[in-house]
């Protein structure tokens, strides 16, 4: 029996970890599986004569997830000691930085859209109580066409990871 811990790519919520755990437990040869969303890792006991790490990864790929299979020291051109020192750090650090940069870009693009939407909704509410003057009909018509476009962007671009998780 082989017990290993591997990093899982593609998890976006706690539900994802539950889906992956159930998928692993259905694979013949897997004794136990635990998936943690917080650490983005899967720990499993499996019979390496019946199932390989590639088989496990291929089993969850249709669901939109994958196991990060660590490179060997020979593939990286390092000694075993150097490889052990850099194993988890270099492989996942670049991916984490790319993921954070991607999320940062989405948040920065969403802030002006949220401000515009809040401004328009506040103006409409305050104008009903005669605190602000009513919007002109042209401006009101423009915003009533613009707000659904902004909401669509927020839903499908910023919320893409959650929609993909729901679809899977």
Coordinates of N, CA and C in Angstrom, one line a residue:
X1 N 0.8 -1.2 0.0 CA 0.0 0.0 0.0 C 0.9 1.2 0.0
X2 N 0.6 2.2 -0.9 CA 1.4 3.4 -1.1 C 0.6 4.6 -0.6
X3 N 1.1 5.3 0.4 CA 0.4 6.5 0.9 C 1.2 7.7 0.5
X4 N 0.6 8.6 -0.3 CA 1.3 9.8 -0.8 C 0.4 11.0 -0.6
X5 N 1.0 12.2 -0.7 CA 0.3 13.5 -0.7 C 0.7 14.2 -1.9
X6 N -0.3 14.7 -2.7 CA 0.0 15.4 -3.9 C -0.9 16.7 -4.0
X7 N -0.3 17.7 -4.7 CA -1.0 19.0 -4.9 C -2.1 18.8 -5.9
X8 N -3.3 19.4 -5.7 CA -4.4 19.3 -6.7 C -4.6 20.7 -7.3
X9 N -4.6 20.7 -8.7 CA -4.8 22.0 -9.4 C -6.3 22.1 -9.8
X10 N -6.8 23.3 -9.7 CA -8.2 23.5 -10.2 C -9.3 23.6 -9.2
X11 N -8.9 23.5 -7.9 CA -10.0 23.6 -6.9 C -10.2 25.1 -6.6
X12 N -11.5 25.4 -6.5 CA -11.9 26.8 -6.3 C -12.8 26.9 -5.0
X13 N -13.3 25.8 -4.5 CA -14.2 25.9 -3.3 C -14.2 24.6 -2.6
X14 N -14.8 24.5 -1.4 CA -14.8 23.3 -0.6 C -15.6 22.2 -1.3
X15 N -16.5 22.5 -2.1 CA -17.3 21.5 -2.8 C -16.4 20.8 -3.8
X16 N -15.4 21.5 -4.4 CA -14.5 20.8 -5.3 C -13.7 19.7 -4.6
X17 N -13.3 20.0 -3.3 CA -12.5 18.9 -2.6 C -13.4 17.7 -2.4
X18 N -14.6 17.9 -2.1 CA -15.6 16.8 -1.9 C -15.7 16.0 -3.2
X19 N -15.9 16.6 -4.3 CA -16.0 16.0 -5.6 C -14.8 15.1 -5.9
X20 N -13.6 15.7 -5.7 CA -12.4 15.0 -6.0 C -12.2 13.8 -5.1
X21 N -12.5 14.0 -3.8 CA -12.4 12.9 -2.9 C -13.3 11.7 -3.3
X22 N -14.6 12.0 -3.6 CA -15.5 10.9 -4.1 C -15.0 10.3 -5.3
X23 N -14.4 11.0 -6.3 CA -13.9 10.5 -7.5 C -12.7 9.5 -7.2
X24 N -11.8 9.9 -6.3 CA -10.7 9.1 -6.0 C -11.2 7.8 -5.4
X25 N -12.2 7.8 -4.5 CA -12.6 6.6 -3.8 C -13.3 5.6 -4.7
X26 N -13.7 6.1 -5.9 CA -14.4 5.2 -6.9 C -13.3 4.4 -7.7
X27 N -12.1 4.9 -7.7 CA -11.0 4.2 -8.5 C -10.6 2.9 -7.9
X28 N -10.7 1.8 -8.6 CA -10.2 0.5 -8.1 C -8.8 0.6 -7.7
X29 N -8.5 0.1 -6.5 CA -7.1 0.1 -6.0 C -6.9 1.2 -5.0
X30 N -7.8 2.1 -4.8 CA -7.6 3.2 -3.9 C -8.2 2.8 -2.5
X31 N -7.4 2.8 -1.5 CA -7.9 2.4 -0.2 C -8.6 3.5 0.5
X32 N -7.9 4.7 0.6 CA -8.5 5.8 1.2 C -8.1 7.1 0.5
X33 N -8.9 8.2 0.6 CA -8.5 9.4 0.0 C -9.1 10.6 0.9
X34 N -8.2 11.6 1.1 CA -8.6 12.8 1.8 C -8.2 14.0 1.0
X35 N -9.1 14.9 0.7 CA -8.7 16.1 -0.1 C -9.0 17.3 0.7
X36 N -8.0 18.2 0.8 CA -8.2 19.4 1.7 C -8.2 20.6 0.7
X37 N -9.2 21.4 0.8 CA -9.3 22.6 -0.1 C -8.3 23.7 0.4
X38 N -8.2 23.8 1.7 CA -7.3 24.9 2.3 C -5.8 24.7 1.8
X39 N -5.4 23.5 1.8 CA -4.0 23.2 1.5 C -3.8 22.8 0.0
X40 N -4.9 22.6 -0.7 CA -5.0 22.2 -2.1 C -4.2 20.9 -2.3
X41 N -4.4 20.0 -1.3 CA -3.6 18.7 -1.4 C -4.6 17.5 -1.2
X42 N -4.2 16.4 -1.9 CA -4.9 15.2 -1.7 C -3.9 14.1 -1.1
X43 N -4.4 13.5 -0.1 CA -3.6 12.4 0.5 C -4.4 11.1 0.3
X44 N -3.7 10.1 -0.3 CA -4.4 8.9 -0.6 C -3.5 7.7 -0.3
X45 N -4.2 6.6 0.0 CA -3.5 5.3 0.1 C -4.0 4.4 -1.1
X46 N -3.1 4.0 -1.9 CA -3.5 3.2 -3.0 C -2.5 2.1 -3.3
X47 N -3.0 1.0 -4.0 CA -2.2 -0.1 -4.4 C -1.5 0.3 -5.7
X48 N -0.2 0.5 -5.7 CA 0.5 0.9 -6.9 C 0.6 -0.1 -7.9
X49 N 0.3 -1.4 -7.6 CA 0.2 -2.4 -8.6 C -1.1 -2.4 -9.4
X50 N -2.1 -1.8 -8.8 CA -3.4 -1.7 -9.5 C -3.7 -0.4 -10.2
X51 N -3.2 0.7 -9.6 CA -3.4 2.0 -10.1 C -2.2 2.9 -9.9
X52 N -1.9 3.7 -10.9 CA -0.8 4.6 -10.9 C -1.2 6.0 -10.6
X53 N -0.2 6.9 -10.4 CA -0.5 8.3 -10.2 C -1.1 8.9 -11.4
X54 N -0.6 8.5 -12.6 CA -1.2 9.0 -13.9 C -2.7 8.6 -14.0
X55 N -3.0 7.4 -13.6 CA -4.4 6.9 -13.6 C -5.3 7.8 -12.8
X56 N -4.8 8.1 -11.6 CA -5.6 8.9 -10.7 C -5.8 10.3 -11.2
X57 N -4.7 10.9 -11.8 CA -4.8 12.2 -12.4 C -5.8 12.2 -13.6
X58 N -5.7 11.2 -14.4 CA -6.6 11.1 -15.6 C -8.1 10.9 -15.2
X59 N -8.3 10.3 -14.0 CA -9.6 10.0 -13.5 C -10.3 11.3 -13.1
X60 N -9.6 12.3 -12.6 CA -10.2 13.6 -12.2 C -10.1 14.7 -13.3
X61 N -9.3 14.5 -14.3 CA -9.2 15.5 -15.4 C -10.5 15.8 -16.1
X62 N -11.4 14.8 -16.4 CA -12.7 15.2 -17.0 C -13.5 16.1 -16.1
X63 N -13.2 16.1 -14.8 CA -13.9 17.0 -13.8 C -13.3 18.4 -13.8
X64 N -12.2 18.6 -14.4 CA -11.5 19.9 -14.5 C -10.4 20.0 -13.4
X65 N -9.9 19.0 -12.9 CA -8.9 19.0 -11.9 C -7.7 18.2 -12.4
X66 N -6.6 18.4 -11.7 CA -5.4 17.5 -12.1 C -4.5 17.4 -10.9
X67 N -3.8 16.3 -10.8 CA -2.8 16.2 -9.8 C -1.4 16.7 -10.3
X68 N -0.7 17.4 -9.4 CA 0.6 17.9 -9.8 C 1.6 16.8 -9.5
X69 N 2.1 16.2 -10.6 CA 3.1 15.2 -10.4 C 4.4 15.8 -10.3
X70 N 5.1 15.6 -9.2 CA 6.4 16.3 -9.0 C 7.5 15.7 -9.9
X71 N 8.3 16.6 -10.4 CA 9.4 16.2 -11.3 C 10.4 15.5 -10.5
X72 N 11.1 14.6 -11.1 CA 12.2 13.8 -10.5 C 13.5 14.7 -10.5
X73 N 14.4 14.3 -9.6 CA 15.7 15.0 -9.6 C 16.4 15.0 -10.9
X74 N 16.4 13.8 -11.6 CA 17.1 13.6 -12.8 C 16.5 14.5 -13.9
X75 N 15.1 14.7 -13.9 CA 14.5 15.5 -14.9 C 14.8 17.0 -14.7
X76 N 15.1 17.4 -13.5 CA 15.4 18.8 -13.2 C 16.9 19.0 -13.2
X77 N 17.7 18.0 -13.4 CA 19.2 18.1 -13.5 C 19.7 18.6 -12.1
X78 N 19.2 18.0 -11.0 CA 19.7 18.3 -9.7 C 20.1 17.1 -8.9
X79 N 20.8 17.3 -7.9 CA 21.1 16.2 -7.0 C 19.8 15.9 -6.1
X80 N 19.8 14.8 -5.5 CA 18.6 14.5 -4.7 C 18.4 15.5 -3.6
X81 N 19.5 15.9 -2.9 CA 19.3 16.9 -1.8 C 18.8 18.2 -2.3
X82 N 19.3 18.7 -3.5 CA 18.8 20.0 -4.0 C 17.3 19.8 -4.4
X83 N 17.0 18.7 -5.0 CA 15.6 18.4 -5.4 C 14.7 18.5 -4.2
X84 N 15.1 17.8 -3.1 CA 14.2 17.8 -1.9 C 14.0 19.2 -1.4
X85 N 15.1 20.0 -1.5 CA 15.0 21.4 -0.9 C 14.0 22.2 -1.7
X86 N 14.0 22.1 -3.1 CA 13.2 22.9 -3.9 C 11.9 22.3 -4.5
X87 N 11.6 21.1 -4.1 CA 10.5 20.3 -4.7 C 9.2 21.1 -4.7
X88 N 8.7 21.4 -3.5 CA 7.4 22.0 -3.4 C 7.4 23.5 -3.7
X89 N 8.5 24.1 -3.5 CA 8.6 25.6 -3.5 C 8.6 26.1 -5.0
X90 N 9.5 25.7 -5.8 CA 9.5 26.2 -7.2 C 8.4 25.8 -8.1
X91 N 7.9 24.6 -8.0 CA 6.8 24.2 -8.8 C 5.5 24.9 -8.5
X92 N 5.2 25.0 -7.3 CA 3.9 25.6 -7.0 C 4.0 27.1 -6.8
X93 N 5.1 27.6 -6.6 CA 5.3 29.1 -6.4 C 4.9 29.9 -7.6
X94 N 5.4 29.4 -8.8 CA 5.1 30.1 -10.0 C 3.7 30.0 -10.4
X95 N 3.1 28.8 -10.1 CA 1.6 28.7 -10.4 C 0.8 29.5 -9.5
X96 N 1.2 29.6 -8.2 CA 0.4 30.4 -7.3 C 0.5 31.9 -7.7
X97 N 1.7 32.4 -8.0 CA 1.9 33.8 -8.4 C 1.1 34.1 -9.7
X98 N 1.0 33.2 -10.6 CA 0.2 33.4 -11.8 C -1.3 33.4 -11.5
X99 N -1.7 32.6 -10.6 CA -3.1 32.6 -10.2 C -3.5 33.8 -9.4
X100 N -2.6 34.3 -8.5 CA -2.8 35.5 -7.8 C -2.9 36.7 -8.7
X101 N -2.0 36.8 -9.7 CA -1.9 37.9 -10.7 C -3.2 37.9 -11.5
X102 N -3.7 36.7 -11.9 CA -4.9 36.6 -12.6 C -6.1 37.1 -11.8
X103 N -6.2 36.7 -10.6 CA -7.3 37.1 -9.7 C -7.2 38.6 -9.4
X104 N -6.0 39.1 -9.2 CA -5.8 40.6 -9.0 C -6.3 41.4 -10.2
X105 N -6.0 40.9 -11.4 CA -6.5 41.6 -12.6 C -8.0 41.6 -12.7
X106 N -8.6 40.5 -12.3 CA -10.1 40.4 -12.3 C -10.7 41.4 -11.3
X107 N -10.1 41.4 -10.1 CA -10.6 42.3 -9.1 C -10.5 43.8 -9.5
X108 N -9.3 44.1 -10.0 CA -9.0 45.5 -10.4 C -10.0 45.9 -11.5
X109 N -10.3 45.0 -12.4 CA -11.3 45.3 -13.5 C -12.7 45.4 -13.0
X110 N -13.0 44.7 -11.9 CA -14.4 44.7 -11.4 C -14.7 45.9 -10.5
X111 N -13.7 46.5 -9.9 CA -13.9 47.7 -9.0 C -14.6 48.8 -9.7
X112 N -14.1 49.3 -10.9 CA -14.8 50.4 -11.5 C -16.2 50.0 -11.9
X113 N -16.4 48.8 -12.3 CA -17.8 48.4 -12.7 C -18.7 48.4 -11.5
X114 N -18.2 48.0 -10.4 CA -19.0 48.0 -9.2 C -19.3 49.4 -8.7
X115 N -18.4 50.3 -8.9 CA -18.6 51.7 -8.5 C -19.6 52.3 -9.4
X116 N -19.6 52.1 -10.7 CA -20.6 52.6 -11.7 C -21.9 52.1 -11.3
X117 N -22.1 50.8 -11.1 CA -23.4 50.2 -10.8 C -23.9 50.8 -9.5
X118 N -23.1 51.0 -8.5 CA -23.5 51.5 -7.2 C -24.0 53.0 -7.4
X119 N -23.2 53.7 -8.2 CA -23.6 55.1 -8.4 C -24.9 55.3 -9.1
X120 N -25.2 54.4 -10.1 CA -26.5 54.5 -10.8 C -27.6 54.1 -9.9
X121 N -27.4 53.0 -9.2 CA -28.5 52.6 -8.3 C -28.8 53.6 -7.1
X122 N -27.7 54.2 -6.6 CA -27.9 55.2 -5.5 C -28.6 56.4 -6.1
X123 N -28.2 56.8 -7.3 CA -28.9 58.0 -7.9 C -30.4 57.7 -8.1
X124 N -30.7 56.6 -8.5 CA -32.2 56.2 -8.7 C -32.9 56.3 -7.4
X125 N -32.3 55.7 -6.4 CA -33.0 55.7 -5.1 C -33.1 57.1 -4.5
X126 N -32.0 57.8 -4.5 CA -32.1 59.2 -4.0 C -33.0 60.1 -4.8
X127 N -33.1 59.9 -6.1 CA -34.0 60.7 -6.8 C -35.5 60.4 -6.5
X128 N -35.8 59.2 -6.1 CA -37.2 58.9 -5.8 C -37.6 59.6 -4.5
X129 N -36.6 60.0 -3.6 CA -36.9 60.7 -2.4 C -36.6 62.2 -2.5
X130 N -36.5 62.6 -3.8 CA -36.2 64.1 -4.1 C -35.0 64.6 -3.4
X131 N -34.0 63.8 -3.2 CA -32.7 64.2 -2.7 C -31.8 64.7 -3.8
X132 N -31.9 64.0 -4.9 CA -31.1 64.3 -6.2 C -32.2 64.5 -7.3
X133 N -31.8 65.3 -8.3 CA -32.7 65.4 -9.4 C -32.8 64.1 -10.2
X134 N -33.9 64.0 -10.9 CA -34.1 62.8 -11.7 C -33.1 62.8 -12.9
X135 N -32.7 61.6 -13.3 CA -31.8 61.5 -14.4 C -32.5 61.8 -15.7
X136 N -31.8 62.4 -16.7 CA -32.5 62.6 -17.9 C -32.8 61.3 -18.6
X137 N -33.9 61.3 -19.4 CA -34.3 60.0 -20.0 C -33.3 59.4 -20.8
X138 N -32.4 60.2 -21.5 CA -31.4 59.6 -22.3 C -30.3 58.9 -21.5
X139 N -29.9 59.6 -20.4 CA -28.9 59.0 -19.5 C -29.5 57.8 -18.8
X140 N -30.7 57.8 -18.4 CA -31.4 56.7 -17.7 C -31.5 55.5 -18.7
X141 N -31.8 55.8 -19.9 CA -31.9 54.7 -20.9 C -30.5 54.1 -21.2
X142 N -29.5 54.9 -21.2 CA -28.1 54.5 -21.4 C -27.7 53.5 -20.3
X143 N -28.0 53.9 -19.0 CA -27.6 53.1 -17.9 C -28.4 51.8 -17.8
X144 N -29.6 51.9 -18.2 CA -30.5 50.7 -18.2 C -30.0 49.6 -19.2
X145 N -29.3 50.1 -20.2 CA -28.7 49.1 -21.2 C -27.3 48.7 -20.8
X146 N -26.6 49.7 -20.1 CA -25.2 49.4 -19.6 C -25.1 48.4 -18.5
X147 N -26.0 48.6 -17.5 CA -25.9 47.8 -16.3 C -26.0 46.2 -16.5
X148 N -26.9 45.8 -17.4 CA -26.9 44.3 -17.7 C -25.6 43.9 -18.4
X149 N -25.0 44.8 -19.2 CA -23.7 44.4 -19.8 C -22.6 44.3 -18.7
X150 N -22.6 45.2 -17.8 CA -21.6 45.2 -16.7 C -21.9 43.9 -15.8
X151 N -23.1 43.6 -15.6 CA -23.4 42.4 -14.8 C -23.0 41.1 -15.5
X152 N -23.2 41.1 -16.8 CA -22.7 39.9 -17.6 C -21.2 39.7 -17.5
X153 N -20.5 40.8 -17.6 CA -19.0 40.8 -17.5 C -18.7 40.2 -16.1
X154 N -19.3 40.8 -15.1 CA -18.9 40.3 -13.7 C -19.3 38.8 -13.5
X155 N -20.4 38.4 -14.0 CA -20.8 37.0 -13.9 C -19.9 36.0 -14.6
X156 N -19.6 36.3 -15.9 CA -18.9 35.3 -16.7 C -17.4 35.5 -16.7
X157 N -16.9 36.6 -16.4 CA -15.4 36.8 -16.4 C -14.9 36.6 -15.0
X158 N -15.4 37.4 -14.0 CA -15.0 37.3 -12.7 C -15.4 36.1 -12.0
X159 N -16.6 35.6 -12.3 CA -17.2 34.4 -11.7 C -16.9 33.1 -12.5
X160 N -16.0 33.2 -13.4 CA -15.8 32.0 -14.3 C -15.4 30.7 -13.5
X161 N -14.4 30.8 -12.5 CA -14.1 29.6 -11.8 C -15.3 28.9 -11.1
X162 N -16.2 29.7 -10.6 CA -17.3 29.1 -9.9 C -18.3 28.5 -10.9
X163 N -18.5 29.2 -12.0 CA -19.4 28.6 -13.0 C -18.8 27.3 -13.6
X164 N -17.5 27.3 -13.8 CA -16.9 26.0 -14.3 C -17.0 24.9 -13.3
X165 N -16.9 25.3 -12.0 CA -17.0 24.3 -10.9 C -18.5 23.7 -10.9
X166 N -19.4 24.6 -11.1 CA -20.8 24.2 -11.1 C -21.1 23.3 -12.4
X167 N -20.5 23.6 -13.5 CA -20.7 22.9 -14.7 C -20.2 21.5 -14.6
X168 N -19.0 21.3 -14.0 CA -18.4 20.0 -13.8 C -19.2 19.2 -13.0

